Short mmCIF file of C-alpha atoms in Angstrom, two decimals:
data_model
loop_
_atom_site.label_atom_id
_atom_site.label_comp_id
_atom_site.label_asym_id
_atom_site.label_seq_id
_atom_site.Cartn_x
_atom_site.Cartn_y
_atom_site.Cartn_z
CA UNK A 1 6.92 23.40 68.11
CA UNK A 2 10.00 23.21 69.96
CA UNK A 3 11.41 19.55 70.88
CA UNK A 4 13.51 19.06 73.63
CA UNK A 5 15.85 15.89 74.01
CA UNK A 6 17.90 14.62 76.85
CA UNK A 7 20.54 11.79 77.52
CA UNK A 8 23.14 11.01 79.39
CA UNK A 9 25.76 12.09 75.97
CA UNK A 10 26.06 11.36 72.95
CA UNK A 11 24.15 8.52 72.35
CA UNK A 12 21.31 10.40 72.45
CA UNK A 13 22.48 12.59 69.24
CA UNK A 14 21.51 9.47 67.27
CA UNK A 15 17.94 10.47 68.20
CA UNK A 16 18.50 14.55 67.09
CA UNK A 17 19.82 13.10 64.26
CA UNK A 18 17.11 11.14 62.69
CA UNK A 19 14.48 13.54 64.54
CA UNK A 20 16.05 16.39 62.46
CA UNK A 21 15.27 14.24 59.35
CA UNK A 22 12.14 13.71 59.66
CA UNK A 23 10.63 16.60 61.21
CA UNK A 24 12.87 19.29 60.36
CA UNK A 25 10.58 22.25 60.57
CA UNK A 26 10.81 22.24 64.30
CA UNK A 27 12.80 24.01 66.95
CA UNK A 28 14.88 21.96 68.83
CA UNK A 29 16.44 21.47 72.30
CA UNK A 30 19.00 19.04 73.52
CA UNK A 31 20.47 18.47 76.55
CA UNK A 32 23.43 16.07 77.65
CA UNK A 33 24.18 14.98 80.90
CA UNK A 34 27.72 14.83 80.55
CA UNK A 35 28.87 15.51 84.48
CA UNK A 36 26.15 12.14 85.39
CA UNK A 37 27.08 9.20 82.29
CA UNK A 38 26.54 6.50 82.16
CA UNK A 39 23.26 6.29 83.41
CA UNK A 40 23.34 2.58 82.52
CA UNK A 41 25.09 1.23 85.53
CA UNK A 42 23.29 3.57 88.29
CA UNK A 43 20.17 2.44 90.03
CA UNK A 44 16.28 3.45 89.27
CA UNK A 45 16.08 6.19 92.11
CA UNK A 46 19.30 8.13 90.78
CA UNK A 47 17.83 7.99 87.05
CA UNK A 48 14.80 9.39 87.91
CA UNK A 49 16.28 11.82 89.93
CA UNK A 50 18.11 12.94 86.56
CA UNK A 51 15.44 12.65 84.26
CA UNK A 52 12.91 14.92 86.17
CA UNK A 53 15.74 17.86 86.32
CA UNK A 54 16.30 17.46 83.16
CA UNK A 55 13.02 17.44 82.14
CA UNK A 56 12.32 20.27 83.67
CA UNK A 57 15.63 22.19 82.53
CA UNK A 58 13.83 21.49 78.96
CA UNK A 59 10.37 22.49 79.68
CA UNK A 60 12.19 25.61 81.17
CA UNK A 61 13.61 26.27 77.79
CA UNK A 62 9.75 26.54 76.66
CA UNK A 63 9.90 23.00 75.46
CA UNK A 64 6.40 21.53 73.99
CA UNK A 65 7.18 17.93 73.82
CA UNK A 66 9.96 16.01 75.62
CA UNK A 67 11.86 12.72 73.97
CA UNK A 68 13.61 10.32 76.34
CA UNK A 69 16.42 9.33 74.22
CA UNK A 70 18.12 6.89 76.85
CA UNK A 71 16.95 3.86 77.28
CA UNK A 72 17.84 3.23 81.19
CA UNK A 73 15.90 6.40 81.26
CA UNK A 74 13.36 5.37 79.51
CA UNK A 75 12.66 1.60 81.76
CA UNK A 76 13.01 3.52 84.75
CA UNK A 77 11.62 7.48 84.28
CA UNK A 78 9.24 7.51 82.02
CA UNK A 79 6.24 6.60 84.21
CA UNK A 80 7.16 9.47 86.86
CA UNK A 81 7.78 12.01 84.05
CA UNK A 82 4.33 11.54 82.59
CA UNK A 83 2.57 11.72 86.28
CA UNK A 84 4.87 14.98 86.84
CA UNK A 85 4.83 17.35 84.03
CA UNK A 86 1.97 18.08 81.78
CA UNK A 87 3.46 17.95 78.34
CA UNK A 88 3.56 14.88 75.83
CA UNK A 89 6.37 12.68 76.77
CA UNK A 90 8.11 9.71 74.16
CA UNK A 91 10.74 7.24 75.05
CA UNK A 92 12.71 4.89 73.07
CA UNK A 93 11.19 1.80 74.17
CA UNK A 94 7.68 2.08 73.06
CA UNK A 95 8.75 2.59 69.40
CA UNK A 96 11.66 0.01 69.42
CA UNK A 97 9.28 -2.97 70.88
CA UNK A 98 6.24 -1.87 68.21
CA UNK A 99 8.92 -2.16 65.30
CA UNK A 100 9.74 -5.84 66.06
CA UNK A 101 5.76 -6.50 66.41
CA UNK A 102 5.09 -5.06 63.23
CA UNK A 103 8.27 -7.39 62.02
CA UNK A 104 7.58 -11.08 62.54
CA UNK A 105 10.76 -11.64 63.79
CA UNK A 106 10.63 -14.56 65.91
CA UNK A 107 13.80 -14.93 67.63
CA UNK A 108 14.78 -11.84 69.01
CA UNK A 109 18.49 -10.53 70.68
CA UNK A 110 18.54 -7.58 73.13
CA UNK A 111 21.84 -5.03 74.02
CA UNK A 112 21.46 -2.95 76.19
CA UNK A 113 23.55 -1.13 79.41
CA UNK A 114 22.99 -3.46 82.72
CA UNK A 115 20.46 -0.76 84.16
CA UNK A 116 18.19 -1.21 81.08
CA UNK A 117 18.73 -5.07 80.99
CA UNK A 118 18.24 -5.45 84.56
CA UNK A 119 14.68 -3.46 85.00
CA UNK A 120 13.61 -6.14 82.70
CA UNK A 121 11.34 -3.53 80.37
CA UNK A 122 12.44 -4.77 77.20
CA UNK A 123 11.81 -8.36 77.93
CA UNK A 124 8.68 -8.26 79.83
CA UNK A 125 7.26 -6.43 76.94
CA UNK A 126 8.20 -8.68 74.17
CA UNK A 127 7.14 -11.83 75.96
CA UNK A 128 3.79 -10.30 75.06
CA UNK A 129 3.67 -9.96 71.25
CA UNK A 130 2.71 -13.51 69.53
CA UNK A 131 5.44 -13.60 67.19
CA UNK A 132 8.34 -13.91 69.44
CA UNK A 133 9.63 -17.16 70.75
CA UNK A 134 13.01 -16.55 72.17
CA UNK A 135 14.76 -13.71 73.38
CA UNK A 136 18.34 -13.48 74.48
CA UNK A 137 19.33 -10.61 76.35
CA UNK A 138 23.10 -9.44 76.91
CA UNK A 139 24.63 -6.65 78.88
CA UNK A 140 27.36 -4.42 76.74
CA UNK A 141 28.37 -1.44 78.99
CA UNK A 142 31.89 -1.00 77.49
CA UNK A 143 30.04 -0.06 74.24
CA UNK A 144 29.24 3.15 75.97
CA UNK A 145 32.88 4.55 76.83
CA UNK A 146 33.66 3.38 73.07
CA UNK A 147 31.15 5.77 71.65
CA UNK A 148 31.27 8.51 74.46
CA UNK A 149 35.68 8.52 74.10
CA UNK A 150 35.59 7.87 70.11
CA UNK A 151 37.18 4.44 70.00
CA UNK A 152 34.64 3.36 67.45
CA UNK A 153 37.37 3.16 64.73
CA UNK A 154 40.50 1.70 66.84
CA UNK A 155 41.29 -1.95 65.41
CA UNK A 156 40.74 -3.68 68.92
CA UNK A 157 37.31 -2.57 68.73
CA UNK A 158 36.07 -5.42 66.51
CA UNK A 159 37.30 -7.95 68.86
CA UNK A 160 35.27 -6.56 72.00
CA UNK A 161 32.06 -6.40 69.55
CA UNK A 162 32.93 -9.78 68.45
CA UNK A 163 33.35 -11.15 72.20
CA UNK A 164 30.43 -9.35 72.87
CA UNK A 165 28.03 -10.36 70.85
CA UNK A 166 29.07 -13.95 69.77
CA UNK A 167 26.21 -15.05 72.07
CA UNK A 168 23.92 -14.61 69.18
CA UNK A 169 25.49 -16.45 66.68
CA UNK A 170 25.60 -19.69 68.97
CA UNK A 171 21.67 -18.93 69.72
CA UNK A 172 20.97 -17.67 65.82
CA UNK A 173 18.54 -14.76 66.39
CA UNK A 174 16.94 -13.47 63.40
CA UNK A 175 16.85 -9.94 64.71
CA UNK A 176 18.61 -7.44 67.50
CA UNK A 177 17.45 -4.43 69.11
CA UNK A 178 19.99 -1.67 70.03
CA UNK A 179 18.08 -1.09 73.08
CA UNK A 180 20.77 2.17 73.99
CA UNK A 181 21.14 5.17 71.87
CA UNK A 182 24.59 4.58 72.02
CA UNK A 183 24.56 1.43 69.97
CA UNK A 184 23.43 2.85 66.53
CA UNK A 185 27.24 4.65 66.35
CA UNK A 186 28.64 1.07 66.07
CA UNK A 187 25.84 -0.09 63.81
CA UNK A 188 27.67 -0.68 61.11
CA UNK A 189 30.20 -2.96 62.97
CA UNK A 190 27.79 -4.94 64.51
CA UNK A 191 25.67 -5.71 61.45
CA UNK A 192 28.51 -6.34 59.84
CA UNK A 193 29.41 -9.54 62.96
CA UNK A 194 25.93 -10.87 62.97
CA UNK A 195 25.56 -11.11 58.77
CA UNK A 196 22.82 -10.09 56.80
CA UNK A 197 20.19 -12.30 57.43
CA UNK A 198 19.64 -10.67 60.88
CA UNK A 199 17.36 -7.05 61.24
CA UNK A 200 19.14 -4.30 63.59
CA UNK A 201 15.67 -2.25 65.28
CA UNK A 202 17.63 0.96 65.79
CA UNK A 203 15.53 2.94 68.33
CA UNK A 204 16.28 6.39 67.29
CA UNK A 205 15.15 5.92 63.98
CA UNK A 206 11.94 3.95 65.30
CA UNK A 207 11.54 7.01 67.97
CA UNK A 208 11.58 9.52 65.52
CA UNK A 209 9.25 7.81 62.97
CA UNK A 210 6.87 7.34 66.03
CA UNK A 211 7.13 11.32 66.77
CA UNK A 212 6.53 11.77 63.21
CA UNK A 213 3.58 9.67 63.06
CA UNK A 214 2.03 11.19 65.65
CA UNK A 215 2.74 15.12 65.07
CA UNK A 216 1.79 14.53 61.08
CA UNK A 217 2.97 17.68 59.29
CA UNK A 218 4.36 20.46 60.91
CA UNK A 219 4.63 23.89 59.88
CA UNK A 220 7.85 25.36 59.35
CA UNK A 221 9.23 28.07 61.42
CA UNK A 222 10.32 31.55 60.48
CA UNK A 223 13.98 31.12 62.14
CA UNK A 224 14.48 27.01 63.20
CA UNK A 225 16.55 27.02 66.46
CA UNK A 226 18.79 24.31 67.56
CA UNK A 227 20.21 25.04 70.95
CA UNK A 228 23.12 22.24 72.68
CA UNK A 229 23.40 21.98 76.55
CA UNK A 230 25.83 19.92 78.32
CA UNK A 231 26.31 19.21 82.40
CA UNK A 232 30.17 19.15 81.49
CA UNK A 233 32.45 19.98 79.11
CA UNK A 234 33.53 17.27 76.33
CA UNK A 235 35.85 17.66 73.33
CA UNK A 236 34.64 14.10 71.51
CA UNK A 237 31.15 15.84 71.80
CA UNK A 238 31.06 18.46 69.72
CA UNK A 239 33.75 16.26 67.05
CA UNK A 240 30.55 13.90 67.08
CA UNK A 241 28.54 16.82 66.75
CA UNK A 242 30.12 18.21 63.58
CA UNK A 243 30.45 14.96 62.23
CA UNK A 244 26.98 13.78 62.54
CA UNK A 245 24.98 17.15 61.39
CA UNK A 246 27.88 17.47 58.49
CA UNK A 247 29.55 20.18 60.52
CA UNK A 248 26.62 22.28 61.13
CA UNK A 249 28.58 25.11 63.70
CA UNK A 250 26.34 24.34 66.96
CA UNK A 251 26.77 26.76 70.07
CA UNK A 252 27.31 24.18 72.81
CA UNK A 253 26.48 25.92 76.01
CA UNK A 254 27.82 24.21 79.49
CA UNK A 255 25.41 24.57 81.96
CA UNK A 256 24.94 23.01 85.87
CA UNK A 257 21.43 21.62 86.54
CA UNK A 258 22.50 19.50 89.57
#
């Protein structure tokens, strides 16, 4: 089976990542949409405009199954994608809101990019499990230039989480969602703010246990392929690349779907 992925950058490696883990016997595309990011701060109509090129740039590449690994993408796409192509189609969300069911967390924090915040997805969906009796939502879009320019380790960089996200210590949440695929980059930082008494739902590792879940076994290829498109070029990139598939040479290919 051949996956393809697709983001707006980087973030959306998080999801390769932990896809690659735990189904690695399958052939893998991903694609990201360096000339558009952020998709967080642009409205519904552009992001679906993306998404469905995208899509179809993947499903092009002979893709059988296609993961949404933004979450703007996600809230705003993923209904249009699944009326427009005939191939099984995941997103972030779904996975991310059935961890924290599954959780009994009862006091829940959301981050997300002021697209995903805004559409109100995350929210509107967790004010329908039973176990959840408050939920704080904040916007962080600066955590997206952090990851996408490699600021993560810079000394300021605490501050601006700790600014950030101070909301939820006053409001003591017992759990956060990292509700872009961005986030998971600065995990470690922020669980390191909010203590250890409060769960981080990571949604590319929930994605990718979903996919798992639902594929079961696969079997293994004779030659695995892992192919790397980008809408523009990006040095950080392919440093995150390296560093995040323990310098596994990729061939990034540039490539103009617009």
């Amino acid at each position: 089976m051949k996956i393809g992925i697709f983001d707006s950058g980087i973030g959306g490696l998080t999801v390769f990542r932990q896809l690659m883990k735990k189904l690695p016997n399958n052939d893998y595309v991903y694609l990201g949409d360096t000339a558009r990011l952020p998709y967080g701060i642009k409205s519904r109509k552009t992001v679906i405009e993306y998404s469905i090129k995208n899509t179809q740039f993947l499903i092009n590449k002979g893709c059988d199954l296609i993961v949404i690994a933004c979450n703007t993408a996600s809230a705003f796409a993923d209904d249009t994608l699944r009326k427009k192509f005939n191939v099984p189609i995941f997103n972030v969300i779904d996975s991310g809101v059935s961890a924290v069911k599954d959780s009994g967390i009862r006091n829940i924090g959301i981050i997300a990019t002021p697209s995903t915040i805004d559409s109100k997805t995350y929210s509107n969906r967790l004010k329908k499990l039973k176990n959840i009796k408050k939920i704080i939502s904040k916007q962080c879009p600066i955590f997206v230039p952090i990851v996408e320019e490699g600021l993560k380790s810079k000394g300021y960089i605490d501050q601006i989480i700790n600014e950030n996200l101070n909301i939820f210590k006053r409001n003591k949440i017992d759990g956060l969602i990292l509700c872009c695929t961005h986030y998971p980059i600065l995990k470690g930082k922020i669980k390191k703010f909010l203590g250890p008494n409060v769960k981080i739902f990571d949604s590319s590792v929930e994605i990718a246990k979903s996919i798992k879940i639902q594929l079961g076994l696969t079997k293994k290829n004779k030659s695995i392929k892992k192919e790397v498109y980008l809408t523009d070029g990006s040095k950080y990139f392919k440093t995150a690349l390296r560093s995040m598939f323990n310098n596994v040479n990729f061939n990034v290919k540039i490539i103009d779907i617009r």
